[in-house]
Structures are given as C-alpha cells and as structure tokens.
PDB file of C-alpha atoms in Angstrom:
ATOM      1  CA  UNK A   1     -16.343   8.456   9.930  1.00  0.00           C
ATOM      2  CA  UNK A   2     -14.593  10.319  12.771  1.00  0.00           C
ATOM      3  CA  UNK A   3     -16.955  11.122  15.597  1.00  0.00           C
ATOM      4  CA  UNK A   4     -15.552  13.714  18.032  1.00  0.00           C
ATOM      5  CA  UNK A   5     -12.073  12.867  16.806  1.00  0.00           C
ATOM      6  CA  UNK A   6     -12.500   9.133  17.503  1.00  0.00           C
ATOM      7  CA  UNK A   7     -12.166   6.911  14.437  1.00  0.00           C
ATOM      8  CA  UNK A   8     -15.145   4.741  13.699  1.00  0.00           C
ATOM      9  CA  UNK A   9     -16.302   2.286  11.057  1.00  0.00           C
ATOM     10  CA  UNK A  10     -15.193  -1.211  10.129  1.00  0.00           C
ATOM     11  CA  UNK A  11     -11.597  -2.188  10.896  1.00  0.00           C
ATOM     12  CA  UNK A  12      -9.044  -2.147   8.073  1.00  0.00           C
ATOM     13  CA  UNK A  13      -6.048  -4.312   8.994  1.00  0.00           C
ATOM     14  CA  UNK A  14      -2.822  -3.675   7.098  1.00  0.00           C
ATOM     15  CA  UNK A  15      -0.188  -6.427   7.077  1.00  0.00           C
ATOM     16  CA  UNK A  16       3.507  -6.277   6.224  1.00  0.00           C
ATOM     17  CA  UNK A  17       6.571  -4.100   6.570  1.00  0.00           C
ATOM     18  CA  UNK A  18       7.250  -0.782   8.231  1.00  0.00           C
ATOM     19  CA  UNK A  19      10.674   0.745   7.858  1.00  0.00           C
ATOM     20  CA  UNK A  20      12.603   3.991   7.814  1.00  0.00           C
ATOM     21  CA  UNK A  21      13.328   5.727   4.532  1.00  0.00           C
ATOM     22  CA  UNK A  22      16.393   7.935   4.522  1.00  0.00           C
ATOM     23  CA  UNK A  23      15.665  10.673   1.995  1.00  0.00           C
ATOM     24  CA  UNK A  24      18.369  13.047   0.713  1.00  0.00           C
ATOM     25  CA  UNK A  25      18.038  16.651   1.859  1.00  0.00           C
ATOM     26  CA  UNK A  26      18.554  17.657  -1.796  1.00  0.00           C
ATOM     27  CA  UNK A  27      16.447  16.372  -4.705  1.00  0.00           C
ATOM     28  CA  UNK A  28      17.913  15.176  -7.976  1.00  0.00           C
ATOM     29  CA  UNK A  29      21.201  13.772  -6.637  1.00  0.00           C
ATOM     30  CA  UNK A  30      22.520  10.222  -6.311  1.00  0.00           C
ATOM     31  CA  UNK A  31      22.910   8.638  -2.860  1.00  0.00           C
ATOM     32  CA  UNK A  32      26.665   9.148  -3.092  1.00  0.00           C
ATOM     33  CA  UNK A  33      26.250  12.849  -3.871  1.00  0.00           C
ATOM     34  CA  UNK A  34      23.610  13.516  -1.189  1.00  0.00           C
ATOM     35  CA  UNK A  35      24.969  15.932   1.442  1.00  0.00           C
ATOM     36  CA  UNK A  36      22.661  14.561   4.138  1.00  0.00           C
ATOM     37  CA  UNK A  37      19.516  12.530   4.791  1.00  0.00           C
ATOM     38  CA  UNK A  38      16.234  13.025   6.633  1.00  0.00           C
ATOM     39  CA  UNK A  39      14.633  10.004   8.243  1.00  0.00           C
ATOM     40  CA  UNK A  40      11.084   9.365   7.081  1.00  0.00           C
ATOM     41  CA  UNK A  41       8.918   6.536   8.432  1.00  0.00           C
ATOM     42  CA  UNK A  42       7.535   4.388   5.629  1.00  0.00           C
ATOM     43  CA  UNK A  43       6.630   0.934   4.360  1.00  0.00           C
ATOM     44  CA  UNK A  44       3.559   0.684   2.141  1.00  0.00           C
ATOM     45  CA  UNK A  45       1.250  -1.283   4.499  1.00  0.00           C
ATOM     46  CA  UNK A  46       2.014   1.099   7.374  1.00  0.00           C
ATOM     47  CA  UNK A  47       1.397   4.095   5.110  1.00  0.00           C
ATOM     48  CA  UNK A  48      -2.012   2.651   4.177  1.00  0.00           C
ATOM     49  CA  UNK A  49      -2.915   2.147   7.859  1.00  0.00           C
ATOM     50  CA  UNK A  50      -2.116   5.791   8.623  1.00  0.00           C
ATOM     51  CA  UNK A  51      -3.826   7.009   5.424  1.00  0.00           C
ATOM     52  CA  UNK A  52      -7.023   5.372   6.756  1.00  0.00           C
ATOM     53  CA  UNK A  53      -6.924   7.004  10.204  1.00  0.00           C
ATOM     54  CA  UNK A  54      -5.938  10.388   8.722  1.00  0.00           C
ATOM     55  CA  UNK A  55      -9.248  10.220   6.811  1.00  0.00           C
ATOM     56  CA  UNK A  56     -11.176   9.332   9.976  1.00  0.00           C
ATOM     57  CA  UNK A  57     -11.228   5.558   9.417  1.00  0.00           C
ATOM     58  CA  UNK A  58     -10.359   2.684  11.726  1.00  0.00           C
ATOM     59  CA  UNK A  59      -7.129   0.719  11.145  1.00  0.00           C
ATOM     60  CA  UNK A  60      -4.647  -1.679  12.693  1.00  0.00           C
ATOM     61  CA  UNK A  61      -1.134  -2.702  11.632  1.00  0.00           C
ATOM     62  CA  UNK A  62       0.207  -6.267  11.854  1.00  0.00           C
ATOM     63  CA  UNK A  63       3.945  -6.781  11.425  1.00  0.00           C
ATOM     64  CA  UNK A  64       7.308  -7.003  13.121  1.00  0.00           C
ATOM     65  CA  UNK A  65       9.797  -4.296  14.034  1.00  0.00           C
ATOM     66  CA  UNK A  66      13.266  -4.410  15.567  1.00  0.00           C
ATOM     67  CA  UNK A  67      13.449  -4.022  19.343  1.00  0.00           C
ATOM     68  CA  UNK A  68      15.590  -0.929  18.735  1.00  0.00           C
ATOM     69  CA  UNK A  69      15.162   2.844  18.812  1.00  0.00           C
ATOM     70  CA  UNK A  70      13.881   2.976  15.260  1.00  0.00           C
ATOM     71  CA  UNK A  71      11.400   0.135  15.835  1.00  0.00           C
ATOM     72  CA  UNK A  72       9.934   1.786  18.918  1.00  0.00           C
ATOM     73  CA  UNK A  73       9.871   5.122  17.097  1.00  0.00           C
ATOM     74  CA  UNK A  74       7.815   3.553  14.282  1.00  0.00           C
ATOM     75  CA  UNK A  75       5.394   1.878  16.700  1.00  0.00           C
ATOM     76  CA  UNK A  76       5.009   5.270  18.380  1.00  0.00           C
ATOM     77  CA  UNK A  77       4.199   6.947  15.050  1.00  0.00           C
ATOM     78  CA  UNK A  78       1.460   4.378  14.363  1.00  0.00           C
ATOM     79  CA  UNK A  79      -0.069   4.957  17.798  1.00  0.00           C
ATOM     80  CA  UNK A  80       0.199   8.769  17.514  1.00  0.00           C
ATOM     81  CA  UNK A  81      -1.749   8.491  14.280  1.00  0.00           C
ATOM     82  CA  UNK A  82      -4.493   6.411  15.871  1.00  0.00           C
ATOM     83  CA  UNK A  83      -3.518   3.061  14.332  1.00  0.00           C
ATOM     84  CA  UNK A  84      -4.190   0.067  16.591  1.00  0.00           C
ATOM     85  CA  UNK A  85      -0.844  -1.486  17.457  1.00  0.00           C
ATOM     86  CA  UNK A  86      -1.758  -4.790  19.187  1.00  0.00           C
ATOM     87  CA  UNK A  87      -0.595  -6.682  16.092  1.00  0.00           C
ATOM     88  CA  UNK A  88       2.996  -5.443  16.328  1.00  0.00           C
ATOM     89  CA  UNK A  89       5.805  -7.767  17.435  1.00  0.00           C
ATOM     90  CA  UNK A  90       9.371  -6.756  18.280  1.00  0.00           C
ATOM     91  CA  UNK A  91      12.423  -8.860  17.365  1.00  0.00           C
ATOM     92  CA  UNK A  92      15.373  -8.674  19.771  1.00  0.00           C
ATOM     93  CA  UNK A  93      17.833 -10.212  17.307  1.00  0.00           C
ATOM     94  CA  UNK A  94      17.216  -8.205  14.120  1.00  0.00           C
ATOM     95  CA  UNK A  95      17.134  -4.533  13.255  1.00  0.00           C
ATOM     96  CA  UNK A  96      14.271  -2.486  11.859  1.00  0.00           C
ATOM     97  CA  UNK A  97      14.577  -2.288   8.058  1.00  0.00           C
ATOM     98  CA  UNK A  98      16.108   0.818   6.461  1.00  0.00           C
ATOM     99  CA  UNK A  99      15.895   2.109   2.909  1.00  0.00           C
ATOM    100  CA  UNK A 100      17.925   4.877   1.320  1.00  0.00           C
ATOM    101  CA  UNK A 101      15.778   6.578  -1.282  1.00  0.00           C
ATOM    102  CA  UNK A 102      17.003   8.940  -3.996  1.00  0.00           C
ATOM    103  CA  UNK A 103      14.544  11.501  -5.261  1.00  0.00           C
ATOM    104  CA  UNK A 104      15.254  12.138  -8.906  1.00  0.00           C
ATOM    105  CA  UNK A 105      14.671  15.646 -10.270  1.00  0.00           C
ATOM    106  CA  UNK A 106      11.180  14.556 -11.482  1.00  0.00           C
ATOM    107  CA  UNK A 107      10.140  13.369  -7.995  1.00  0.00           C
ATOM    108  CA  UNK A 108      10.437   9.648  -8.869  1.00  0.00           C
ATOM    109  CA  UNK A 109      12.465   7.381  -6.602  1.00  0.00           C
ATOM    110  CA  UNK A 110      15.270   4.819  -6.549  1.00  0.00           C
ATOM    111  CA  UNK A 111      15.863   2.536  -3.544  1.00  0.00           C
ATOM    112  CA  UNK A 112      18.756   0.930  -1.711  1.00  0.00           C
ATOM    113  CA  UNK A 113      17.667  -1.375   1.107  1.00  0.00           C
ATOM    114  CA  UNK A 114      19.290  -2.564   4.339  1.00  0.00           C
ATOM    115  CA  UNK A 115      17.523  -5.832   5.225  1.00  0.00           C
ATOM    116  CA  UNK A 116      19.841  -8.736   6.022  1.00  0.00           C
ATOM    117  CA  UNK A 117      17.592  -9.898   7.548  1.00  0.00           C
ATOM    118  CA  UNK A 118      15.442  -7.141   9.029  1.00  0.00           C
ATOM    119  CA  UNK A 119      12.852  -7.738  11.744  1.00  0.00           C
ATOM    120  CA  UNK A 120       9.849  -7.622   9.365  1.00  0.00           C
ATOM    121  CA  UNK A 121      11.224 -10.660   7.471  1.00  0.00           C
ATOM    122  CA  UNK A 122      11.297 -12.734  10.673  1.00  0.00           C
ATOM    123  CA  UNK A 123       7.601 -12.613  11.601  1.00  0.00           C
ATOM    124  CA  UNK A 124       6.426 -16.207  12.175  1.00  0.00           C
ATOM    125  CA  UNK A 125       2.875 -17.595  11.819  1.00  0.00           C
ATOM    126  CA  UNK A 126       2.792 -18.285  15.590  1.00  0.00           C
ATOM    127  CA  UNK A 127       3.436 -14.606  16.367  1.00  0.00           C
ATOM    128  CA  UNK A 128       0.359 -13.383  14.496  1.00  0.00           C
ATOM    129  CA  UNK A 129      -2.305 -11.674  16.596  1.00  0.00           C
ATOM    130  CA  UNK A 130      -5.242 -13.675  15.222  1.00  0.00           C
ATOM    131  CA  UNK A 131      -7.826 -11.673  17.191  1.00  0.00           C
ATOM    132  CA  UNK A 132      -6.821  -8.489  15.365  1.00  0.00           C
ATOM    133  CA  UNK A 133      -6.817 -10.283  11.990  1.00  0.00           C
ATOM    134  CA  UNK A 134     -10.220 -11.900  12.598  1.00  0.00           C
ATOM    135  CA  UNK A 135     -11.761  -8.534  13.455  1.00  0.00           C
ATOM    136  CA  UNK A 136     -10.811  -7.069  10.037  1.00  0.00           C
ATOM    137  CA  UNK A 137     -13.577  -6.019   7.661  1.00  0.00           C
ATOM    138  CA  UNK A 138     -10.815  -5.458   5.095  1.00  0.00           C
ATOM    139  CA  UNK A 139      -7.404  -7.159   5.190  1.00  0.00           C
ATOM    140  CA  UNK A 140      -4.787  -5.326   3.111  1.00  0.00           C
ATOM    141  CA  UNK A 141      -1.279  -6.507   2.133  1.00  0.00           C
ATOM    142  CA  UNK A 142       1.542  -6.209  -0.384  1.00  0.00           C
ATOM    143  CA  UNK A 143       4.106  -8.630  -1.815  1.00  0.00           C
ATOM    144  CA  UNK A 144       7.331  -7.720   0.025  1.00  0.00           C
ATOM    145  CA  UNK A 145       6.222 -10.019   2.864  1.00  0.00           C
ATOM    146  CA  UNK A 146       6.203 -12.934   0.363  1.00  0.00           C
ATOM    147  CA  UNK A 147       9.922 -12.740  -0.444  1.00  0.00           C
ATOM    148  CA  UNK A 148      11.399 -14.896   2.340  1.00  0.00           C
ATOM    149  CA  UNK A 149      10.431 -17.302   5.100  1.00  0.00           C
ATOM    150  CA  UNK A 150       9.224 -17.219   7.823  1.00  0.00           C
ATOM    151  CA  UNK A 151       7.375 -14.015   6.918  1.00  0.00           C
ATOM    152  CA  UNK A 152       5.918 -15.605   3.774  1.00  0.00           C
ATOM    153  CA  UNK A 153       4.183 -18.325   5.820  1.00  0.00           C
ATOM    154  CA  UNK A 154       2.937 -15.726   8.288  1.00  0.00           C
ATOM    155  CA  UNK A 155       1.514 -13.721   5.373  1.00  0.00           C
ATOM    156  CA  UNK A 156      -0.286 -16.747   3.875  1.00  0.00           C
ATOM    157  CA  UNK A 157      -1.732 -17.737   7.259  1.00  0.00           C
ATOM    158  CA  UNK A 158      -2.901 -14.183   7.998  1.00  0.00           C
ATOM    159  CA  UNK A 159      -4.680 -14.021   4.607  1.00  0.00           C
ATOM    160  CA  UNK A 160      -6.359 -17.363   5.230  1.00  0.00           C
ATOM    161  CA  UNK A 161      -7.530 -16.396   8.747  1.00  0.00           C
ATOM    162  CA  UNK A 162      -8.864 -13.032   7.521  1.00  0.00           C
ATOM    163  CA  UNK A 163     -10.702 -14.655   4.604  1.00  0.00           C
ATOM    164  CA  UNK A 164     -12.279 -17.314   6.854  1.00  0.00           C
ATOM    165  CA  UNK A 165     -13.492 -14.548   9.168  1.00  0.00           C
ATOM    166  CA  UNK A 166     -15.236 -12.866   6.211  1.00  0.00           C
ATOM    167  CA  UNK A 167     -12.823 -10.033   5.401  1.00  0.00           C
ATOM    168  CA  UNK A 168     -12.498  -8.444   1.978  1.00  0.00           C
ATOM    169  CA  UNK A 169      -8.905  -9.076   0.807  1.00  0.00           C
ATOM    170  CA  UNK A 170      -7.091  -6.081  -0.703  1.00  0.00           C
ATOM    171  CA  UNK A 171      -3.757  -6.524  -2.531  1.00  0.00           C
ATOM    172  CA  UNK A 172      -1.302  -3.889  -3.749  1.00  0.00           C
ATOM    173  CA  UNK A 173       1.802  -5.778  -4.943  1.00  0.00           C
ATOM    174  CA  UNK A 174       3.980  -2.687  -4.489  1.00  0.00           C
ATOM    175  CA  UNK A 175       6.804  -4.042  -6.614  1.00  0.00           C
ATOM    176  CA  UNK A 176      10.299  -3.341  -5.269  1.00  0.00           C
ATOM    177  CA  UNK A 177      12.520  -5.265  -7.684  1.00  0.00           C
ATOM    178  CA  UNK A 178      15.820  -4.739  -5.784  1.00  0.00           C
ATOM    179  CA  UNK A 179      14.412  -6.836  -2.909  1.00  0.00           C
ATOM    180  CA  UNK A 180      13.698  -9.919  -5.056  1.00  0.00           C
ATOM    181  CA  UNK A 181      16.304 -12.511  -6.121  1.00  0.00           C
ATOM    182  CA  UNK A 182      15.213 -12.011  -9.761  1.00  0.00           C
ATOM    183  CA  UNK A 183      12.466 -10.458 -11.867  1.00  0.00           C
ATOM    184  CA  UNK A 184      11.141 -13.953 -12.686  1.00  0.00           C
ATOM    185  CA  UNK A 185      10.849 -14.840  -9.003  1.00  0.00           C
ATOM    186  CA  UNK A 186       9.107 -11.540  -8.275  1.00  0.00           C
ATOM    187  CA  UNK A 187       6.559 -12.144 -11.041  1.00  0.00           C
ATOM    188  CA  UNK A 188       5.954 -15.739  -9.938  1.00  0.00           C
ATOM    189  CA  UNK A 189       5.496 -14.982  -6.226  1.00  0.00           C
ATOM    190  CA  UNK A 190       3.393 -11.838  -6.771  1.00  0.00           C
ATOM    191  CA  UNK A 191       1.083 -13.934  -8.979  1.00  0.00           C
ATOM    192  CA  UNK A 192       1.097 -16.894  -6.523  1.00  0.00           C
ATOM    193  CA  UNK A 193      -1.587 -15.240  -4.341  1.00  0.00           C
ATOM    194  CA  UNK A 194      -3.326 -13.348  -7.159  1.00  0.00           C
ATOM    195  CA  UNK A 195      -6.571 -15.318  -7.212  1.00  0.00           C
ATOM    196  CA  UNK A 196      -7.178 -14.913  -3.462  1.00  0.00           C
ATOM    197  CA  UNK A 197      -7.701 -11.143  -3.580  1.00  0.00           C
ATOM    198  CA  UNK A 198     -11.074  -9.379  -3.888  1.00  0.00           C
ATOM    199  CA  UNK A 199      -9.551  -5.990  -4.729  1.00  0.00           C
ATOM    200  CA  UNK A 200      -6.238  -5.546  -6.551  1.00  0.00           C
ATOM    201  CA  UNK A 201      -4.482  -2.267  -7.313  1.00  0.00           C
ATOM    202  CA  UNK A 202      -1.467  -2.104  -9.632  1.00  0.00           C
ATOM    203  CA  UNK A 203       0.412   0.880 -10.999  1.00  0.00           C
ATOM    204  CA  UNK A 204       0.980   1.319 -14.743  1.00  0.00           C
ATOM    205  CA  UNK A 205       4.615   0.169 -14.244  1.00  0.00           C
ATOM    206  CA  UNK A 206       3.489  -2.945 -12.346  1.00  0.00           C
ATOM    207  CA  UNK A 207       0.968  -3.732 -15.095  1.00  0.00           C
ATOM    208  CA  UNK A 208       3.790  -3.695 -17.660  1.00  0.00           C
ATOM    209  CA  UNK A 209       5.981  -5.829 -15.393  1.00  0.00           C
ATOM    210  CA  UNK A 210       3.297  -8.442 -14.643  1.00  0.00           C
ATOM    211  CA  UNK A 211       1.964  -8.770 -18.199  1.00  0.00           C
ATOM    212  CA  UNK A 212       5.262  -8.424 -20.038  1.00  0.00           C
ATOM    213  CA  UNK A 213       3.506  -5.976 -22.375  1.00  0.00           C
ATOM    214  CA  UNK A 214       4.407  -2.321 -22.834  1.00  0.00           C
ATOM    215  CA  UNK A 215       0.758  -1.465 -23.488  1.00  0.00           C
ATOM    216  CA  UNK A 216      -1.280   0.213 -20.760  1.00  0.00           C
ATOM    217  CA  UNK A 217      -4.725  -0.632 -22.131  1.00  0.00           C
ATOM    218  CA  UNK A 218      -7.931  -2.478 -21.203  1.00  0.00           C
ATOM    219  CA  UNK A 219      -6.846  -5.706 -22.877  1.00  0.00           C
ATOM    220  CA  UNK A 220      -3.564  -5.754 -20.994  1.00  0.00           C
ATOM    221  CA  UNK A 221      -5.319  -4.982 -17.679  1.00  0.00           C
ATOM    222  CA  UNK A 222      -8.017  -7.625 -18.229  1.00  0.00           C
ATOM    223  CA  UNK A 223      -5.338 -10.282 -18.715  1.00  0.00           C
ATOM    224  CA  UNK A 224      -4.825  -9.895 -14.920  1.00  0.00           C
ATOM    225  CA  UNK A 225      -8.518 -10.488 -14.156  1.00  0.00           C
ATOM    226  CA  UNK A 226      -9.502 -13.570 -12.110  1.00  0.00           C
ATOM    227  CA  UNK A 227     -13.047 -14.897 -11.505  1.00  0.00           C
ATOM    228  CA  UNK A 228     -13.187 -14.060  -7.762  1.00  0.00           C
ATOM    229  CA  UNK A 229     -12.066 -10.466  -8.273  1.00  0.00           C
ATOM    230  CA  UNK A 230     -14.496  -7.675  -7.384  1.00  0.00           C
ATOM    231  CA  UNK A 231     -12.353  -4.724  -8.462  1.00  0.00           C
ATOM    232  CA  UNK A 232      -9.112  -4.344 -10.429  1.00  0.00           C
ATOM    233  CA  UNK A 233      -7.488  -0.901 -10.449  1.00  0.00           C
ATOM    234  CA  UNK A 234      -4.648   0.405 -12.592  1.00  0.00           C
ATOM    235  CA  UNK A 235      -3.262   3.708 -11.324  1.00  0.00           C
ATOM    236  CA  UNK A 236      -1.797   6.087 -13.909  1.00  0.00           C
ATOM    237  CA  UNK A 237      -0.093   8.713 -11.728  1.00  0.00           C
ATOM    238  CA  UNK A 238      -1.317  12.205 -12.538  1.00  0.00           C
ATOM    239  CA  UNK A 239      -3.564  10.763 -15.276  1.00  0.00           C
ATOM    240  CA  UNK A 240      -5.871   9.163 -12.674  1.00  0.00           C
ATOM    241  CA  UNK A 241      -6.842   5.497 -12.784  1.00  0.00           C
ATOM    242  CA  UNK A 242      -8.691   2.803 -14.719  1.00  0.00           C
ATOM    243  CA  UNK A 243     -11.166   0.495 -12.990  1.00  0.00           C
ATOM    244  CA  UNK A 244     -12.489  -2.945 -13.948  1.00  0.00           C
ATOM    245  CA  UNK A 245     -15.295  -5.003 -12.388  1.00  0.00           C
ATOM    246  CA  UNK A 246     -17.351  -7.973 -13.642  1.00  0.00           C
ATOM    247  CA  UNK A 247     -20.011  -5.661 -15.088  1.00  0.00           C
ATOM    248  CA  UNK A 248     -18.354  -2.400 -16.052  1.00  0.00           C
ATOM    249  CA  UNK A 249     -15.048  -0.646 -16.587  1.00  0.00           C
ATOM    250  CA  UNK A 250     -13.844   2.899 -17.196  1.00  0.00           C
ATOM    251  CA  UNK A 251     -11.553   5.588 -15.890  1.00  0.00           C
ATOM    252  CA  UNK A 252     -11.377   8.654 -13.695  1.00  0.00           C
ATOM    253  CA  UNK A 253      -9.187  11.692 -14.324  1.00  0.00           C
ATOM    254  CA  UNK A 254      -6.344  12.646 -12.023  1.00  0.00           C
ATOM    255  CA  UNK A 255      -5.523  16.043 -10.524  1.00  0.00           C
ATOM    256  CA  UNK A 256      -2.777  18.381 -11.640  1.00  0.00           C
ATOM    257  CA  UNK A 257      -0.661  19.463  -8.684  1.00  0.00           C
ATOM    258  CA  UNK A 258       2.938  20.536  -8.185  1.00  0.00           C
ATOM    259  CA  UNK A 259       4.658  17.199  -7.525  1.00  0.00           C
ATOM    260  CA  UNK A 260       7.552  17.222  -5.073  1.00  0.00           C
ATOM    261  CA  UNK A 261       7.797  13.548  -4.028  1.00  0.00           C
ATOM    262  CA  UNK A 262       5.641  10.633  -5.221  1.00  0.00           C
ATOM    263  CA  UNK A 263       6.370   8.536  -2.089  1.00  0.00           C
ATOM    264  CA  UNK A 264       3.158   7.251  -0.539  1.00  0.00           C
ATOM    265  CA  UNK A 265       0.794   8.470  -3.291  1.00  0.00           C
ATOM    266  CA  UNK A 266      -0.370   4.937  -4.131  1.00  0.00           C
ATOM    267  CA  UNK A 267      -0.777   4.099  -0.439  1.00  0.00           C
ATOM    268  CA  UNK A 268      -2.823   7.259   0.072  1.00  0.00           C
ATOM    269  CA  UNK A 269      -5.032   6.265  -2.887  1.00  0.00           C
ATOM    270  CA  UNK A 270      -5.550   2.764  -1.450  1.00  0.00           C
ATOM    271  CA  UNK A 271      -6.238   4.047   2.083  1.00  0.00           C
ATOM    272  CA  UNK A 272      -8.877   6.436   0.736  1.00  0.00           C
ATOM    273  CA  UNK A 273     -10.574   3.729  -1.342  1.00  0.00           C
ATOM    274  CA  UNK A 274     -10.645   1.227   1.540  1.00  0.00           C
ATOM    275  CA  UNK A 275     -11.946   3.835   4.014  1.00  0.00           C
ATOM    276  CA  UNK A 276     -14.842   4.656   1.668  1.00  0.00           C
ATOM    277  CA  UNK A 277     -15.877   1.029   0.938  1.00  0.00           C
ATOM    278  CA  UNK A 278     -15.250  -0.702   4.296  1.00  0.00           C
ATOM    279  CA  UNK A 279     -18.796  -0.140   5.558  1.00  0.00           C
ATOM    280  CA  UNK A 280     -20.544  -0.323   2.181  1.00  0.00           C
ATOM    281  CA  UNK A 281     -19.064  -2.810  -0.253  1.00  0.00           C
ATOM    282  CA  UNK A 282     -22.089  -2.399  -2.564  1.00  0.00           C
ATOM    283  CA  UNK A 283     -20.159   0.627  -3.928  1.00  0.00           C
ATOM    284  CA  UNK A 284     -18.072  -1.924  -5.865  1.00  0.00           C
ATOM    285  CA  UNK A 285     -21.201  -2.793  -7.904  1.00  0.00           C
ATOM    286  CA  UNK A 286     -22.443   0.764  -8.467  1.00  0.00           C
ATOM    287  CA  UNK A 287     -20.386   2.518 -11.140  1.00  0.00           C
ATOM    288  CA  UNK A 288     -21.489   6.089 -10.371  1.00  0.00           C
ATOM    289  CA  UNK A 289     -20.651   5.756  -6.662  1.00  0.00           C
ATOM    290  CA  UNK A 290     -17.409   3.900  -7.400  1.00  0.00           C
ATOM    291  CA  UNK A 291     -16.289   6.724  -9.733  1.00  0.00           C
ATOM    292  CA  UNK A 292     -16.962   9.238  -6.952  1.00  0.00           C
ATOM    293  CA  UNK A 293     -14.888   7.206  -4.492  1.00  0.00           C
ATOM    294  CA  UNK A 294     -12.037   6.752  -6.986  1.00  0.00           C
ATOM    295  CA  UNK A 295     -12.012  10.493  -7.761  1.00  0.00           C
ATOM    296  CA  UNK A 296     -11.707  11.128  -4.014  1.00  0.00           C
ATOM    297  CA  UNK A 297      -8.886   8.524  -3.835  1.00  0.00           C
ATOM    298  CA  UNK A 298      -7.075  10.209  -6.766  1.00  0.00           C
ATOM    299  CA  UNK A 299      -7.342  13.549  -4.949  1.00  0.00           C
ATOM    300  CA  UNK A 300      -5.771  11.970  -1.847  1.00  0.00           C
ATOM    301  CA  UNK A 301      -2.965  10.491  -3.959  1.00  0.00           C
ATOM    302  CA  UNK A 302      -2.325  13.832  -5.661  1.00  0.00           C
ATOM    303  CA  UNK A 303      -2.105  15.758  -2.378  1.00  0.00           C
ATOM    304  CA  UNK A 304       0.430  13.221  -1.072  1.00  0.00           C
ATOM    305  CA  UNK A 305       2.822  14.098  -3.932  1.00  0.00           C
ATOM    306  CA  UNK A 306       2.916  17.791  -2.974  1.00  0.00           C
ATOM    307  CA  UNK A 307       5.062  17.282   0.157  1.00  0.00           C
ATOM    308  CA  UNK A 308       8.226  15.315   0.951  1.00  0.00           C
ATOM    309  CA  UNK A 309       7.845  11.953   2.688  1.00  0.00           C
ATOM    310  CA  UNK A 310       4.773   9.712   2.785  1.00  0.00           C
ATOM    311  CA  UNK A 311       3.254   9.964   6.268  1.00  0.00           C
ATOM    312  CA  UNK A 312       3.493  13.760   6.769  1.00  0.00           C
ATOM    313  CA  UNK A 313       1.913  14.203   3.314  1.00  0.00           C
ATOM    314  CA  UNK A 314      -1.135  11.932   3.797  1.00  0.00           C
ATOM    315  CA  UNK A 315      -4.245  14.148   3.611  1.00  0.00           C
ATOM    316  CA  UNK A 316      -7.250  14.675   5.838  1.00  0.00           C
ATOM    317  CA  UNK A 317     -10.769  14.447   4.448  1.00  0.00           C
ATOM    318  CA  UNK A 318     -11.107  18.253   4.370  1.00  0.00           C
ATOM    319  CA  UNK A 319      -7.849  18.680   2.397  1.00  0.00           C
ATOM    320  CA  UNK A 320      -9.088  16.145  -0.173  1.00  0.00           C
ATOM    321  CA  UNK A 321     -12.499  17.830  -0.413  1.00  0.00           C
ATOM    322  CA  UNK A 322     -10.806  21.206  -1.006  1.00  0.00           C
ATOM    323  CA  UNK A 323      -8.909  19.749  -3.987  1.00  0.00           C
ATOM    324  CA  UNK A 324     -12.106  18.093  -5.285  1.00  0.00           C
ATOM    325  CA  UNK A 325     -13.913  21.457  -5.165  1.00  0.00           C
ATOM    326  CA  UNK A 326     -11.037  23.072  -7.047  1.00  0.00           C
ATOM    327  CA  UNK A 327     -11.311  20.341  -9.691  1.00  0.00           C
ATOM    328  CA  UNK A 328      -8.672  18.788 -11.941  1.00  0.00           C
TER     329      UNK A 328
END
C-alpha cells in the first residue's frame, strides 16, 4: 500500500463530523468529578480517514469545521496524517463541535456534546467538493450527519454523487443517542438510508437498538439485511465480529488485550477493512480471504483500545501484524 512512505491505492473518502473530545485525566469518574481534561481530536468519520492512512492507504475527509483555533487544529491533524483535506470547509459563524467524554472504570464511554449548532451541522449541498467525492472508490459515512439540515441534505447528495460515480458505499451508523431528538427518530433516520449501502457495520449495541431485540444472533442480524447489501458486519468488542453476505456467514475471534479506552476501536476496524478491500472488492465474495481481512481488522480494533484517545491509538500495519503473529 505505502510506497516509500507515500500512500497509494484507491481513494477512500470519509464524510461527516470531526470534533474535539475532552477526556478526563482520570478514568472512572463523572464529568463533574474530573479534575481536568485532555483534548483529543475525534469524530468517527475523521478517525476512519486517519485509520486508513496509518495503514498505508489513501483517504480524504469531507466535512465542515469552525473557522476557529480548534477547527484549524483538526484540519492540521488530518493533513499531518496524510489525509487529503480539499473537501474541508470552514464556517465563520459557528464553532467546531466539542464533546466531553467520561471514561468509566471499564473503559466504556459516556458523552456530553456541545453542538448548538456546530460547524459540521451547517455543511450545505453547494459546499460539497464534488471532485473529491467523485474520485472515491469507497465512500464512507455515519448517521450523525443525518440529524439536522442543512447537513442532512449535503449527506444525501454526497452519497448520490459517490454512487453515480461508481463508489462502494460504506455505512457505520455510529449511534450517539444524546444527539438525537428521540430514540424513535434516531431509529427512523438511521434506517432511512439503509438500503443504499453496500457495506454496513453495526456494533452489538446498535444491533439491539435497531432491531428492538436483546438477542445478538444470526436471525436478529439478518433482519437488517437488504437485497443490495454486499456485506453486513456485527462487531462484538473483544469477542470479534460476525459477518453476513448473500452466500455465506460466520464469525472471527477477537484478540485479548489490556483495554484502556475503547474510543476509536470501531473506526480502526472499519478503516482496516476498507483499506484491504478498496482495490479488490472480490474479497467480499471469497470467505477465506474475507475472514483474513476481518481478523486483521479485529487486530487493529484491539490495538486501538490499549491507549487513550482514538487517533494516537490507531495502529500501523506492522503493529497489527505483530498482534496477529502473537494470536488471540
């Protein structure tokens, strides 16, 4: 993938929000009890874009940031990590989004968001860099950009343009319930673009939320299947993931590591998967090769949980291969 340090391969374009997470300096305390906070760049689509370049792939980010110190800092982090930044807009009237994140003692997270409105919500269809979107081999997105206008319309247009240009559409809903007006609205809007995606990844929690069932099994997962889907993935944290295609389904085991912070693990998994299939989508029809790729993606996700913050924790190819050699 990376030739002499220059990323190569088909372009993976990631669309949506980038923000700053403020993470307590101490784990296992509430926001009110936290003695201080570290700022950590985040936002799932941006994490995926950086996960791709960290593994030697080729990515671009499309979204909107505030024309403020934090916004320019985030754009700088994308560029430093080799992500193409021509798709970034800056809003002079709104701030870059912030999220305060509590790390519970078990490494899981709770969120409090500052977005009223934040710059990412104000991206309009006319501001989209269509050249970047049309050059995508894979177009990846979440659901946070569906919550309010005008960003929702920009999201729908970007998907349409990418699809027309022949891109594979990749969807990770990345449910953040506190950002939605209600659980019903979240479920409805997340499902509203369901049948457009070629690849969908949901976590076990999102599967329960979307199906209304507390069962994490094949029947429950297959209730989310749609006829145009090429691959449906259900991630199970340290237990690995389940995969479903038209012709086969199964699972791969996860890796046991010392978890510090789960932030970015799913994005790392997605970035790894997309990097491995962007130039050879026939992998999606070959179970043995797909299992290899998903095992690699699980290794990347696992490594990401061993350090605080998402972006600093995203692995390189050699780090992932070291964990693969060690085994589960």
